[in-house]
mmCIF file of C-alpha atoms in Angstrom:
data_model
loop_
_atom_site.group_PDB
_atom_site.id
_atom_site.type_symbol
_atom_site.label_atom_id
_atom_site.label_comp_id
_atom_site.label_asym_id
_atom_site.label_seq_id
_atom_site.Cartn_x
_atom_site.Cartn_y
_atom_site.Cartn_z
ATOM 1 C CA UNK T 1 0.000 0.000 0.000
ATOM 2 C CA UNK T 2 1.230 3.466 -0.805
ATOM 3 C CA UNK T 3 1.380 6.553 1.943
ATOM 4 C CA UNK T 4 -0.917 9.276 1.377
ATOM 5 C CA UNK T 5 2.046 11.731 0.324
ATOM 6 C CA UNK T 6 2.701 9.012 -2.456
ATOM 7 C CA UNK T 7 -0.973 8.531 -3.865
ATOM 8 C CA UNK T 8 -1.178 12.615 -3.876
ATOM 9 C CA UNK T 9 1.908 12.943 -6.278
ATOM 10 C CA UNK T 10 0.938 14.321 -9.823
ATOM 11 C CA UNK T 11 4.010 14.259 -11.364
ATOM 12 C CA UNK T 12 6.399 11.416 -9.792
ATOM 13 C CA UNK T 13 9.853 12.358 -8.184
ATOM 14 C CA UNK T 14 11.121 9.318 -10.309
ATOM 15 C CA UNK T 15 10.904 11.370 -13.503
ATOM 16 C CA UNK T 16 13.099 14.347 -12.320
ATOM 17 C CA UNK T 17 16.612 14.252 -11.504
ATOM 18 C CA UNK T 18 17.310 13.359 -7.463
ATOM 19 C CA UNK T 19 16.329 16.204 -5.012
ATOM 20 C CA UNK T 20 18.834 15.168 -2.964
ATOM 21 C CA UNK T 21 21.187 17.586 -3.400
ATOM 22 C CA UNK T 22 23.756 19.678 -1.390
ATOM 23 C CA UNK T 23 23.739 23.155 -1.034
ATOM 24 C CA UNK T 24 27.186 23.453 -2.478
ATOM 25 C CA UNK T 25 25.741 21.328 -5.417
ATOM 26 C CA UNK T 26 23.159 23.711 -6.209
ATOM 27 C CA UNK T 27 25.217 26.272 -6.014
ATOM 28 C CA UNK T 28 27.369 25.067 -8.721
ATOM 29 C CA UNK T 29 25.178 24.208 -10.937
ATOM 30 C CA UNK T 30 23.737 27.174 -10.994
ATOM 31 C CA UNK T 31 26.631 28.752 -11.335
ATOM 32 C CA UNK T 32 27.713 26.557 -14.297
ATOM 33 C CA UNK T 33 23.744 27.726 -15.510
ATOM 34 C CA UNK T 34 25.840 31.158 -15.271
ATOM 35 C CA UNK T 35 29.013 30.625 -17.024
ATOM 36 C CA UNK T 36 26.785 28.107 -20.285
ATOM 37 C CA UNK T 37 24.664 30.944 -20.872
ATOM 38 C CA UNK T 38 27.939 33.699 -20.135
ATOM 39 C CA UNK T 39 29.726 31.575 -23.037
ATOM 40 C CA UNK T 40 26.273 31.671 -25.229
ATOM 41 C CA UNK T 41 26.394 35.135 -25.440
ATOM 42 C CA UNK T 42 30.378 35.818 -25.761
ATOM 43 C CA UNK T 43 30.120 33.728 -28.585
ATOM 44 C CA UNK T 44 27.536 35.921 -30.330
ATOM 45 C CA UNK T 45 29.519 39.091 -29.493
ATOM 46 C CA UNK T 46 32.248 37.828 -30.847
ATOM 47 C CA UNK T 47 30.640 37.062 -33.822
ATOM 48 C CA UNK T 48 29.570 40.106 -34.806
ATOM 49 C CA UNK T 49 32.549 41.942 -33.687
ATOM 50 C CA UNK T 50 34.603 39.304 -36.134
ATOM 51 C CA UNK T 51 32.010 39.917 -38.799
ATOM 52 C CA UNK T 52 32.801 43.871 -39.240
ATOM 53 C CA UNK T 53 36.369 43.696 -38.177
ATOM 54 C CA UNK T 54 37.520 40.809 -41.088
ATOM 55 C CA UNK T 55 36.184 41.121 -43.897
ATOM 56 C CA UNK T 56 35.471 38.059 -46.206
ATOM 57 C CA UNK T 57 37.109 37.989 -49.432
ATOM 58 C CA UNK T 58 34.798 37.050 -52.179
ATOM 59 C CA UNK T 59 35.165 36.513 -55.948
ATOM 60 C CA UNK T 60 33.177 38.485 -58.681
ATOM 61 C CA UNK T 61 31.631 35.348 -61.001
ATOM 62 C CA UNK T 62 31.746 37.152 -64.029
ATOM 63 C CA UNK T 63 34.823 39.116 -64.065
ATOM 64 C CA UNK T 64 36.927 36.706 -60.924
ATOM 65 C CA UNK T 65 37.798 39.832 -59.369
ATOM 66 C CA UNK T 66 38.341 39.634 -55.286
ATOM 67 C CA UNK T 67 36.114 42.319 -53.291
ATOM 68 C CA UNK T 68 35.797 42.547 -49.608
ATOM 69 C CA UNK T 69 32.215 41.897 -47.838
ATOM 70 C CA UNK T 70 31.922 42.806 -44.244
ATOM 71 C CA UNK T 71 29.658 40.455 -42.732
ATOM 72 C CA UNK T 72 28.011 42.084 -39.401
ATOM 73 C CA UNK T 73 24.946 40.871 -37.891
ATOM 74 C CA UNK T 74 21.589 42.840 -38.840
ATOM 75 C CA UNK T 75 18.794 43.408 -35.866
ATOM 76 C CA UNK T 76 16.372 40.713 -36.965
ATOM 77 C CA UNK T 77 19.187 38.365 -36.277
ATOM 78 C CA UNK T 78 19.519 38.949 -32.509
ATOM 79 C CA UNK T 79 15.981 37.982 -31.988
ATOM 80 C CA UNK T 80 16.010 34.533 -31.284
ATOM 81 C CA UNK T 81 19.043 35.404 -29.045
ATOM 82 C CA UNK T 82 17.233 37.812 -27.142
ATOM 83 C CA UNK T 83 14.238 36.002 -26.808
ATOM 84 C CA UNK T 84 15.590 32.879 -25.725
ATOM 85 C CA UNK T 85 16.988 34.872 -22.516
ATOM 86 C CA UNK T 86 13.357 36.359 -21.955
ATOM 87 C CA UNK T 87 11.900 32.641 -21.980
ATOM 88 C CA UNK T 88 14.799 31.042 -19.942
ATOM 89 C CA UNK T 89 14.549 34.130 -17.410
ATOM 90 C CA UNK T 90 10.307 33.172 -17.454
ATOM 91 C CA UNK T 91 11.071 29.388 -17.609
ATOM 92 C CA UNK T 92 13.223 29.455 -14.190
ATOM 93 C CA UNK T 93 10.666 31.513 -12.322
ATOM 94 C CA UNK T 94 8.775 28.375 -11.146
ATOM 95 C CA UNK T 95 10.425 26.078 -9.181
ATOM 96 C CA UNK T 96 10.058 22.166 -9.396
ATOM 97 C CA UNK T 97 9.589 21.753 -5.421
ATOM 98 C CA UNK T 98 6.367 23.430 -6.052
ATOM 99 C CA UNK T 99 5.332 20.581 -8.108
ATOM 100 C CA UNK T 100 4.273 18.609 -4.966
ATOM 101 C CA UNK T 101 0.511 18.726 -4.872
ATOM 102 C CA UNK T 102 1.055 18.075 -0.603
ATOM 103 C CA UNK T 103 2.460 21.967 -0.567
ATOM 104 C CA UNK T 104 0.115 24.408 -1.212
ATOM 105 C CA UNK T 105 2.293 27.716 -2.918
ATOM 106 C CA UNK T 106 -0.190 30.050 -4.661
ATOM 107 C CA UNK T 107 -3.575 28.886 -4.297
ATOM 108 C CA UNK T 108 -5.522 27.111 -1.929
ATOM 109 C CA UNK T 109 -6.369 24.073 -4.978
ATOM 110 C CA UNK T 110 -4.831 21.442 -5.816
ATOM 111 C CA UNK T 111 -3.964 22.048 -9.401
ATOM 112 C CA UNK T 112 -0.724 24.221 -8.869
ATOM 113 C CA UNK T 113 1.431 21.184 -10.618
ATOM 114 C CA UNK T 114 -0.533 21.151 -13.076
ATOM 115 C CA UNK T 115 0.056 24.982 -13.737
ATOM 116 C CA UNK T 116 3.562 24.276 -13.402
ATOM 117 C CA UNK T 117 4.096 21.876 -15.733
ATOM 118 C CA UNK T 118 2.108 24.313 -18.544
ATOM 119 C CA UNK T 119 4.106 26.763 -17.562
ATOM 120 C CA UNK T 120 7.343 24.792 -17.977
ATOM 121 C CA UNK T 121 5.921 23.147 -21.175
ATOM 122 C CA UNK T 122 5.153 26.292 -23.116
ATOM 123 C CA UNK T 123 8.287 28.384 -22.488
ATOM 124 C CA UNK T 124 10.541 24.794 -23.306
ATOM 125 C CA UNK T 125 8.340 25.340 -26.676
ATOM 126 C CA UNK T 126 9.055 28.949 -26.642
ATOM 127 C CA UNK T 127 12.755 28.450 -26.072
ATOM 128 C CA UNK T 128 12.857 25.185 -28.730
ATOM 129 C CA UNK T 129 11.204 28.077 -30.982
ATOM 130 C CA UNK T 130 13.840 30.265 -30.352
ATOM 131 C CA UNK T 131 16.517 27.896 -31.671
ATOM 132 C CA UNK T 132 14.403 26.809 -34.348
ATOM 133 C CA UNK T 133 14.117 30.564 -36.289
ATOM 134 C CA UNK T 134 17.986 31.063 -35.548
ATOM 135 C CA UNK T 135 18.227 27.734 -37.588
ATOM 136 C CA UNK T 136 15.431 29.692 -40.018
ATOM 137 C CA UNK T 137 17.834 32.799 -39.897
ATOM 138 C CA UNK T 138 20.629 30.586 -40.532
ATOM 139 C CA UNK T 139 19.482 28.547 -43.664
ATOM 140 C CA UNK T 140 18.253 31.832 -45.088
ATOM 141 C CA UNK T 141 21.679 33.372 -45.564
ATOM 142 C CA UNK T 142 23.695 31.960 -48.153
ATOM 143 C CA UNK T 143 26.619 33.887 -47.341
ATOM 144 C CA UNK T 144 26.883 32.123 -43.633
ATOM 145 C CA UNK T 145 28.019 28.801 -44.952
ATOM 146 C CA UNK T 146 31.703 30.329 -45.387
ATOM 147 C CA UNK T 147 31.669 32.686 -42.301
ATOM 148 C CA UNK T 148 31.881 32.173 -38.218
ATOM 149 C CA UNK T 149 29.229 34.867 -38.386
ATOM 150 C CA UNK T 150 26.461 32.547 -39.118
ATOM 151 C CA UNK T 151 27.014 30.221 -36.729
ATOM 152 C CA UNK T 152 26.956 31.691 -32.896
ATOM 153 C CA UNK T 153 22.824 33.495 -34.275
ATOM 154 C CA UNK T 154 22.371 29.275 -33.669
ATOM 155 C CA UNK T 155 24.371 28.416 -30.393
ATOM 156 C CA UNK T 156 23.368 31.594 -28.638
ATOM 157 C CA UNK T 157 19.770 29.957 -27.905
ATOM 158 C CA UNK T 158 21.326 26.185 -27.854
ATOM 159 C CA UNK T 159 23.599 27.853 -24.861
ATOM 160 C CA UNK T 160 20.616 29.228 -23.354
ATOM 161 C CA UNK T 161 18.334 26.436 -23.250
ATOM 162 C CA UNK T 162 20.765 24.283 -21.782
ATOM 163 C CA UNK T 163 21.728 26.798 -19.155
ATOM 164 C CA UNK T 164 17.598 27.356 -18.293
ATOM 165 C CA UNK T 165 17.416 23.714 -17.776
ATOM 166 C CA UNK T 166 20.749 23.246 -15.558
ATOM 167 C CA UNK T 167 19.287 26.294 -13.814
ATOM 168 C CA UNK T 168 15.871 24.971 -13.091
ATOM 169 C CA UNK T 169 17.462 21.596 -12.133
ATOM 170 C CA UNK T 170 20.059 22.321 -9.870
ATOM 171 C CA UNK T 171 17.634 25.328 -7.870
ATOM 172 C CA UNK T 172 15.839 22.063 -6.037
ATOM 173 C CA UNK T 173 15.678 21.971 -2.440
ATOM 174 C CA UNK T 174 17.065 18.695 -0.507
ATOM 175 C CA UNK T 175 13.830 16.192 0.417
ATOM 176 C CA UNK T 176 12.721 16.868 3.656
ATOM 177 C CA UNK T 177 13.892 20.525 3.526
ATOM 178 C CA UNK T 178 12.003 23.810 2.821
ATOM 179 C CA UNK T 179 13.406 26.215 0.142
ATOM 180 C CA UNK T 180 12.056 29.201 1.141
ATOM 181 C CA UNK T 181 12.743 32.070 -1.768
ATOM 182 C CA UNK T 182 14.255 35.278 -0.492
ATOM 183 C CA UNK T 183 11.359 37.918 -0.016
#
């Protein structure tokens, strides 16, 4: 027969990774959250100041003639950088201790998991979005397949979703132990 605390579960602790962790081990990972999505964005900066200080040497097709094209980064192609930080920043606002249906957070029902777990599932889509129009914004420019340009507008947001996830991992409190948010 099962307790009552394990017949109330809606979403089993089996299915996320072990609560039982330290507070030094929470503490590095989300500082390693920190330094993934530090290194996303680096690598986009980078990028674009590469792009306008080397230009690329291209040849003329009809007359073979060499001219210089300065590749820089144009303001539609930040956006899936910049809104993959929005979502992760919304993503890691819930935590997964509130998942337990046994600890009432915001409401005095029953359904806060279930809120939860929307609210996780649509900003993963929003984030997996993200990463799926820098591919878009990727494909779309011909000129990226020869430059380092091209490629950080697609591991900005790959950076950032894995940070949000280490991030929303690794904030868990131990079982057993209250995390009480600072207020």
């Amino acid at each position: 027969l099962l307790s009552t605390t394990q017949q109330t579960h809606a979403f089993p602790r089996l299915f996320l990774p072990s609560s039982n962790m330290s507070g030094a081990s929470r503490v590095i990972g989300v500082g390693l959250a920190g330094v993934i999505f530090a290194i996303g964005w680096w690598v986009l900066i980078d990028a674009a100041i590469y792009g306008s200080e080397n230009p690329y040497v291209a040849t003329n097709s009809t007359t073979m003639l060499p001219y210089n094209i300065s590749r820089t980064i144009d303001w539609y192609e930040y956006t899936p950088a910049v809104s993959s930080t929005v979502f992760m920043v919304l993503l890691n606002l819930v935590s997964l201790d509130d998942m337990n249906p046994a600890k009432q957070v915001f409401m005095a029902t029953s359904d806060v998991a279930s809120k939860i777990k929307i609210w996780i599932f649509v900003f993963t889509t929003l984030l997996c979005s993200s990463v799926a129009a820098a591919i878009a914004i990727m494909a779309s420019q011909v000129q990226f397949s020869h430059s380092w340009v091209g490629y950080p507008i697609i591991l900005q947001p790959i950076f950032t979703l894995i940070s949000a996830y280490v991030m929303l991992f690794s904030r868990r409190a131990p079982e057993g132990e209250e995390f009480m948010p600072m207020t």
